[in-house]
Coordinates of C-alpha atoms in Angstrom, one line a residue:
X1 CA -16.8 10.6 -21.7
X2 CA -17.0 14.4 -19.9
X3 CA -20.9 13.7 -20.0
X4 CA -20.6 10.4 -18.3
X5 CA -18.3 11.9 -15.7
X6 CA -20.7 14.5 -14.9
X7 CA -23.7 12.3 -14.6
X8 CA -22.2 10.3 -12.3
X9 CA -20.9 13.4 -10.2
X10 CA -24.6 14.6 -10.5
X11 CA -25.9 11.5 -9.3
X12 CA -23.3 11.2 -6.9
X13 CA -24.0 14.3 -5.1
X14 CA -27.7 13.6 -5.1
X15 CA -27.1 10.5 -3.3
X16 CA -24.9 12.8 -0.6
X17 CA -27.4 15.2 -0.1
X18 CA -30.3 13.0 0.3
X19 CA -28.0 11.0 3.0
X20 CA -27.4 14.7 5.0
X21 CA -31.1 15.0 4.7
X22 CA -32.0 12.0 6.6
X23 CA -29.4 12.7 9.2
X24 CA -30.8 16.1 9.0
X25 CA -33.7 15.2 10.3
X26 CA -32.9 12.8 12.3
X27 CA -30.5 15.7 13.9
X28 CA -33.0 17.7 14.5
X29 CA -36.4 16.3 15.8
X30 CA -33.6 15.2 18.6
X31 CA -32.6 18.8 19.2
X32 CA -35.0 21.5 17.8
X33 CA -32.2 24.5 18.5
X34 CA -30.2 22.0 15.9
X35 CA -32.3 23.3 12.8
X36 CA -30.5 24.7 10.1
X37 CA -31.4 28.1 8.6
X38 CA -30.2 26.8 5.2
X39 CA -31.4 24.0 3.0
X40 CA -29.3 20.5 3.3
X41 CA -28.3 20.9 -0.3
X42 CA -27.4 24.5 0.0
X43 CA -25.0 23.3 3.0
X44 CA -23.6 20.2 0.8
X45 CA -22.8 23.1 -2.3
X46 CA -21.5 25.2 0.2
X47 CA -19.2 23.1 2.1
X48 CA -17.8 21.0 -1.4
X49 CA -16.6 24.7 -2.7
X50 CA -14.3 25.3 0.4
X51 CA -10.8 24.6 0.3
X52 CA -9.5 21.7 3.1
X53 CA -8.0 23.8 5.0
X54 CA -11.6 25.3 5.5
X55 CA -13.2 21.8 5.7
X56 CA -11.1 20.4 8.6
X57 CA -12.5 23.6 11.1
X58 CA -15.8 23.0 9.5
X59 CA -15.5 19.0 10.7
X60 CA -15.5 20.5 14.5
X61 CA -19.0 22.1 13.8
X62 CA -21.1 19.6 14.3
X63 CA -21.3 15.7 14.4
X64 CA -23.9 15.8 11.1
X65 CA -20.9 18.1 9.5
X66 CA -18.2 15.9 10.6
X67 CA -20.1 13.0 8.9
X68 CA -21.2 14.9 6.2
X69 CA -17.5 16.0 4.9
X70 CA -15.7 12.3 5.9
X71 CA -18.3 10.9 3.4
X72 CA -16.7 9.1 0.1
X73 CA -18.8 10.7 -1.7
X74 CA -18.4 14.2 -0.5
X75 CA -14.6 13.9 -0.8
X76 CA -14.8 12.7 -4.6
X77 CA -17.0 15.6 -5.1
X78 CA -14.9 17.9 -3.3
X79 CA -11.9 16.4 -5.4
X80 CA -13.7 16.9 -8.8
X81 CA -14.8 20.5 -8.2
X82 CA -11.2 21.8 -7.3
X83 CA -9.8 19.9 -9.9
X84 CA -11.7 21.9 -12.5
X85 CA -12.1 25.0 -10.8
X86 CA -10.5 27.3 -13.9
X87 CA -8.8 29.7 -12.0
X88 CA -6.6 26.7 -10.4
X89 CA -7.7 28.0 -6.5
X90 CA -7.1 24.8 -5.0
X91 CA -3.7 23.9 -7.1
X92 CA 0.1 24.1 -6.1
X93 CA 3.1 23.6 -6.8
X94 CA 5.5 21.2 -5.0
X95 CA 8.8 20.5 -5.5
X96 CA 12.1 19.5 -4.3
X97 CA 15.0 21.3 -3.6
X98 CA 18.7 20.5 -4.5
X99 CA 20.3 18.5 -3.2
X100 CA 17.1 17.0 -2.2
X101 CA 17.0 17.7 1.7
X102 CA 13.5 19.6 1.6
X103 CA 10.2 20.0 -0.3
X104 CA 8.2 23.6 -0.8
X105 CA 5.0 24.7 -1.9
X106 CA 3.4 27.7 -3.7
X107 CA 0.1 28.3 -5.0
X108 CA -0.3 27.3 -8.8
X109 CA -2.1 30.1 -10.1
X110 CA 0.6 32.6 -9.0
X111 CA 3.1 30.6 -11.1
X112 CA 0.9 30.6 -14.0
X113 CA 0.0 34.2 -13.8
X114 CA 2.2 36.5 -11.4
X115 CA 5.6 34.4 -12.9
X116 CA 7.2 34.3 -9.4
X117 CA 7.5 31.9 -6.3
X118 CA 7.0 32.4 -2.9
X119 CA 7.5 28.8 -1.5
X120 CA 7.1 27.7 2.0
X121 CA 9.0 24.6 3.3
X122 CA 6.6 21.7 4.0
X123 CA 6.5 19.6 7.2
X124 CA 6.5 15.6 5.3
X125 CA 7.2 12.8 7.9
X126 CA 9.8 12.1 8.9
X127 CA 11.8 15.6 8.1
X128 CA 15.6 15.5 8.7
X129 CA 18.0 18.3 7.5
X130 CA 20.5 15.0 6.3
X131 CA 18.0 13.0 4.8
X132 CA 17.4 13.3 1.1
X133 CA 13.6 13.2 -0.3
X134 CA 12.5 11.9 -3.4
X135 CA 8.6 12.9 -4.8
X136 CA 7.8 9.7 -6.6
X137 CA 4.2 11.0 -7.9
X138 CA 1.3 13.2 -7.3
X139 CA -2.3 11.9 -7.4
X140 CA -5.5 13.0 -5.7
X141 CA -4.4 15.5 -3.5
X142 CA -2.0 12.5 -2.7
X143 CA 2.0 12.7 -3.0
X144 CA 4.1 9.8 -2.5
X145 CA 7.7 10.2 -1.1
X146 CA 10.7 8.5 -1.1
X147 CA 13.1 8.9 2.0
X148 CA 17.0 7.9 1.7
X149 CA 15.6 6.4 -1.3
X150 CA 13.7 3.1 0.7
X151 CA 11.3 4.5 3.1
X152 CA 8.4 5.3 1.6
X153 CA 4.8 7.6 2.5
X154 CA 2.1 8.1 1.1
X155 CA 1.1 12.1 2.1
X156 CA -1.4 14.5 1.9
X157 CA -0.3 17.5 2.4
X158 CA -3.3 19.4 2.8
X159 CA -4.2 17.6 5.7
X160 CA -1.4 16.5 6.8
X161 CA -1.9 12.9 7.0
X162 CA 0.2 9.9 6.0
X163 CA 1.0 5.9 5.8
X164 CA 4.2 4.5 6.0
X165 CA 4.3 1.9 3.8
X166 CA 6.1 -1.3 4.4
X167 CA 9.4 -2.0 3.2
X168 CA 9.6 -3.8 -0.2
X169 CA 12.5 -5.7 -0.1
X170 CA 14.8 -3.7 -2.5
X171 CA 18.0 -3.0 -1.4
X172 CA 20.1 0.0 -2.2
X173 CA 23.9 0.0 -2.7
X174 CA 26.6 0.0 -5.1
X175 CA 25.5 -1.6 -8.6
X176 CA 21.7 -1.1 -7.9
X177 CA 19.4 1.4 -8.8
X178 CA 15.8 1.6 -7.4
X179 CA 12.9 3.7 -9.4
X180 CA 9.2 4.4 -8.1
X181 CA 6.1 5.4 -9.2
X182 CA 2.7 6.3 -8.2
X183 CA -0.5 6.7 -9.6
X184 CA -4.5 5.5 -9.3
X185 CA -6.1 2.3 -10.7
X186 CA -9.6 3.7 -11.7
X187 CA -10.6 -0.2 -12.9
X188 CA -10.2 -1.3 -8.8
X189 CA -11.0 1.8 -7.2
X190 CA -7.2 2.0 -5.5
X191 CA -3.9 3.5 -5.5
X192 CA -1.1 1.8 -5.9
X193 CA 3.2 2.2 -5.9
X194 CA 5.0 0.3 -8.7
X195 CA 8.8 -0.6 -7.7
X196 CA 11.9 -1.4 -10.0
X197 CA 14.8 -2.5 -8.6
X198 CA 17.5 -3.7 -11.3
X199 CA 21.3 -4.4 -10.8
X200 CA 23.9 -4.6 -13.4
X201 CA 25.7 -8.5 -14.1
X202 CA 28.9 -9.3 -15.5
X203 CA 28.7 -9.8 -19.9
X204 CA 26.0 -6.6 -20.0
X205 CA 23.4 -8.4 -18.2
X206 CA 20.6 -7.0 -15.7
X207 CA 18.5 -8.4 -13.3
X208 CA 15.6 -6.7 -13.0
X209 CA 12.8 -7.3 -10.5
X210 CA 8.9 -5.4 -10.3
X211 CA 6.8 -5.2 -7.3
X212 CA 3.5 -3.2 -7.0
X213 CA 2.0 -2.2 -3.7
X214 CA -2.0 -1.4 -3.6
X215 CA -3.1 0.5 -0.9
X216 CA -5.9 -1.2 -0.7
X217 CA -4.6 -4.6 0.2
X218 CA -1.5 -3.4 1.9
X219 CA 1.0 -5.8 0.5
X220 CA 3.8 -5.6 -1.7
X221 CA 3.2 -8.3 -4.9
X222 CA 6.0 -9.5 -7.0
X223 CA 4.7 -9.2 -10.5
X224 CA 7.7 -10.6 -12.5
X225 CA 11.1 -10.6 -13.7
X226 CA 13.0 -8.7 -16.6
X227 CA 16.3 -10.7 -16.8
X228 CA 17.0 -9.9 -20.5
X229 CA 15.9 -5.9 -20.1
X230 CA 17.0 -2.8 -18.1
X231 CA 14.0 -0.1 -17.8
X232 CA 16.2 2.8 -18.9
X233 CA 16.8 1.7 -22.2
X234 CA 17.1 4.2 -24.4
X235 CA 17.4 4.1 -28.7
X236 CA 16.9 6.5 -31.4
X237 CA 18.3 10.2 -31.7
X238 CA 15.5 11.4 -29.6
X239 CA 14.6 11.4 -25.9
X240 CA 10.8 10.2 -24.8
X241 CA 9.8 11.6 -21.6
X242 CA 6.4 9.5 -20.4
X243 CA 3.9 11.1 -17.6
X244 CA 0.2 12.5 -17.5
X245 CA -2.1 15.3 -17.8
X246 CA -5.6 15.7 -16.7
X247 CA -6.9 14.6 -19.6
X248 CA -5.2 11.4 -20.1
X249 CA -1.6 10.2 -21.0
X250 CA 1.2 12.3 -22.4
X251 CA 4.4 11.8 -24.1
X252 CA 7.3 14.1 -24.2
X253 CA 9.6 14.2 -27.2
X254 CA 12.8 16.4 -27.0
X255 CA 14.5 17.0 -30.3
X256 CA 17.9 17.5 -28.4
X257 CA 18.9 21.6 -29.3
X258 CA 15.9 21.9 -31.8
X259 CA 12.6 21.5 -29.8
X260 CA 10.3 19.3 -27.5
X261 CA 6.9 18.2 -29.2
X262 CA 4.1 17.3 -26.4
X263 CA 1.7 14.0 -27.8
X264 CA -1.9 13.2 -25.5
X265 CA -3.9 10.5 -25.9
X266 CA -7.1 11.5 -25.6
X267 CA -8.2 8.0 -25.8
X268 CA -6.3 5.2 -23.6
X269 CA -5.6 2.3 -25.6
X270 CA -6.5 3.8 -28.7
X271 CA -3.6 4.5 -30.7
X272 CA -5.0 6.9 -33.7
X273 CA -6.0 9.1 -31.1
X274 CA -2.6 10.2 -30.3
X275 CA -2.5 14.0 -31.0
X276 CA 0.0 16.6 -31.0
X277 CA -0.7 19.5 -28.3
X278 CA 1.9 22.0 -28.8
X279 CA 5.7 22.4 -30.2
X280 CA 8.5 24.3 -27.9
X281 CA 11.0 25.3 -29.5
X282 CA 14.6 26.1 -27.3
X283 CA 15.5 29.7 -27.2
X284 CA 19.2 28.8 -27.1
X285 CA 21.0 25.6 -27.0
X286 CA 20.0 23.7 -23.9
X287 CA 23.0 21.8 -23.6
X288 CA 22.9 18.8 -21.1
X289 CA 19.4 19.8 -20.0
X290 CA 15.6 19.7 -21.8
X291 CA 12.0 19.9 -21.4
X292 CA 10.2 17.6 -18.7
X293 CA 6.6 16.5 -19.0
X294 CA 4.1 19.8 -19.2
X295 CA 3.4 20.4 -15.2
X296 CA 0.8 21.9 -16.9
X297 CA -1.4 23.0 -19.4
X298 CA -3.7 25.8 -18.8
X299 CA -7.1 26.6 -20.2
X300 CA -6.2 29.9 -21.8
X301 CA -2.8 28.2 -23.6
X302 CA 0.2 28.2 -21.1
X303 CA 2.8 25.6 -20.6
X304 CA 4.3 25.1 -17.5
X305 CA 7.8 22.7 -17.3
X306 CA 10.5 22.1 -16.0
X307 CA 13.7 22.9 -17.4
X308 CA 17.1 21.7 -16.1
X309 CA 16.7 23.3 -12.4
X310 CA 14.4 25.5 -13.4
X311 CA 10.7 26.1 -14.4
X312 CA 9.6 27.9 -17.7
X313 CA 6.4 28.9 -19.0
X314 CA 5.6 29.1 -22.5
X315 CA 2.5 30.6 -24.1
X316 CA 0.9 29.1 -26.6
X317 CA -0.8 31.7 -27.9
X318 CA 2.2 34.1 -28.7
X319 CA 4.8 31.2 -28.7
X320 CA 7.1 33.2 -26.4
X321 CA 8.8 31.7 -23.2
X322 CA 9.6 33.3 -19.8
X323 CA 11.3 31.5 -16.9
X324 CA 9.7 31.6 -13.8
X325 CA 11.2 34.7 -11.0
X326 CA 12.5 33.5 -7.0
X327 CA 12.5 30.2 -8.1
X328 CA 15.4 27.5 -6.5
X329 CA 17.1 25.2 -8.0
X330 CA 14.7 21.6 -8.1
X331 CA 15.4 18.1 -8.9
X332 CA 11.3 17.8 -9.1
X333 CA 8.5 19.2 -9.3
X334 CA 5.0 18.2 -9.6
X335 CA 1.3 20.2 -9.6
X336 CA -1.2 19.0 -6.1
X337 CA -4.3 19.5 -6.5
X338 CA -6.0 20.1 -2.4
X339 CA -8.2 17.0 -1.3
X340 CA -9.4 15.4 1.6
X341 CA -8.8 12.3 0.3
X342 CA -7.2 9.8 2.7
X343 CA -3.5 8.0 2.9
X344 CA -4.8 5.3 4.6
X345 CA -7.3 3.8 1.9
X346 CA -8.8 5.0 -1.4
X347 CA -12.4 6.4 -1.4
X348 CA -15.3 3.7 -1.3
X349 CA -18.2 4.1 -4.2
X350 CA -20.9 3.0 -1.6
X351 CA -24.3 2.5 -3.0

């Protein structure tokens, strides 16, 4: 699957550069000062290494620049380079503070490495020192945010844009609960926010509704009904946390007071092909709190979660576990990777 990927990237990236090449030219037989001193395909490896930050001064260059660097295909290959860039230079971390009235950032590597945070708060729309924020999920580059619970963006932080999405109908009072999530349909090329909304009935029943909202289509769609079930069901003497790593989907399993075990499937849909990563043991009795989902998992062994309030890291490698310096007190807290991938729609695969 890693080799299909990277023929595709490959071919991708061919495609971009022999696009720039024709503009390229057509550039510069219109304006002979206009030539470049460097090879179209040396300026397409140069420009998909910078970080955004970078990118969005480079955009004011030049027209064949600005077009070059708004191209779907240069932002997916911009996205899969800083994804796997191994020393995690265009990571961080984001989370937000108790009692959720602010998110802040730091870079990823110096939590993996230094063990310390030097956050800075982030500007999200529609910022109010009495209004609580909620980080549904991190995708892309993208974050989706919850504000008072029913107002909801879709944000990239990097560079700084966002979409207000349209209300969903769920209402928020006494009796009700609301949950989110957010994540990216690979199958239709889109992103798209699932919605729960369930309130609790006389005699121990729940009425649960489901909407999902694609980016893009721009609609809410009701997708069904759960009158007989509530989605925070729990059973057994163990709790399951479910979320994902980069290489596919990941289960959680605290042993309450014993240790958490981490499962990935390496293989979606493919049930043998569940395999056990690691097992973190507690130091001392974690009362009330556990182990989330890794944020997480390095290439040279380290374990990054959440614990409680508070972040540990654990090493696999020598199976000891430090918590993480200067770090406040977090409801959540989720790893960004930079992108210039947009808010407003997902990226095209033009041919």
């Amino acid at each position: 699957m890693q080799m299909a990927l990277e023929d595709e990237d490959d071919e991708q990236q061919q495609q971009q550069t022999k696009r720039f090449k024709m503009s390229h030219s057509s550039e510069t037989s219109e304006d002979p000062q206009s030539v470049s001193t460097l090879l179209p395909e040396i300026v397409v490896e140069i420009l998909s290494r910078l970080p955004v930050e970078s990118l969005l001064r480079c955009r004011s260059v030049c027209k064949l620049w600005r077009s070059l660097i708004s191209d779907p295909h240069f932002i997916k290959s911009h996205l899969s380079l800083s994804t796997n860039n191994k020393h995690y230079a265009h990571h961080r971390l984001i989370f937000s503070t108790v009692p959720r009235i602010n998110l802040k950032s730091c870079p990823l590597y110096d939590v993996l490495y230094d063990k310390s945070v030097n956050a800075l708060e982030l500007d999200y729309p529609l910022k109010h020192p009495l209004k609580s924020v909620w980080i549904v999920g991190s995708c892309n580059g993208l974050l989706c945010i919850a504000i008072e619970e029913d107002t909801l963006f879709i944000w990239n932080p990097s560079t700084r844009r966002s979409n207000r999405l349209p209300y969903c109908g769920f209402k928020v009072r006494s009796g009700w609960y609301v949950l989110y999530g957010f994540g990216y349909d690979e199958s239709t090329d889109d992103y798209k926010v699932v919605g729960i909304s369930c309130v609790f009935k006389n005699g121990a029943k729940y009425d649960t509704k489901v909407k999902i909202y694609s980016l893009k289509s721009g609609n809410w769609k009701k997708i069904g009904d759960f009158p007989h079930g509530i989605p925070l069901d729990d059973s057994g003497d163990k709790d399951l946390a479910l979320g994902s790593l980069v290489d596919g989907l990941c289960v959680l399993c605290n042993y309450r007071g014993n240790h958490a075990d981490v499962w990935l499937m390496k293989v979606y849909g493919v049930k043998d092909s569940w395999t056990r990563l690691v097992s973190i043991p507690y130091v001392t009795d974690p009362g009330r709190d556990q182990f989330s989902v890794p944020l997480c998992i390095s290439n040279d062994g380290k374990v990054l979660l959440q614990f409680g309030s508070k972040l540990v890291l654990y090493d696999i490698k020598n199976g000891s576990s430090s918590e993480i310096q200067n770090f406040d007190e977090c409801l959540e807290a989720y790893t960004i990777v930079e992108s210039m991938v947009s808010p407003d729609a997902p990226i095209r695969h033009w041919r």
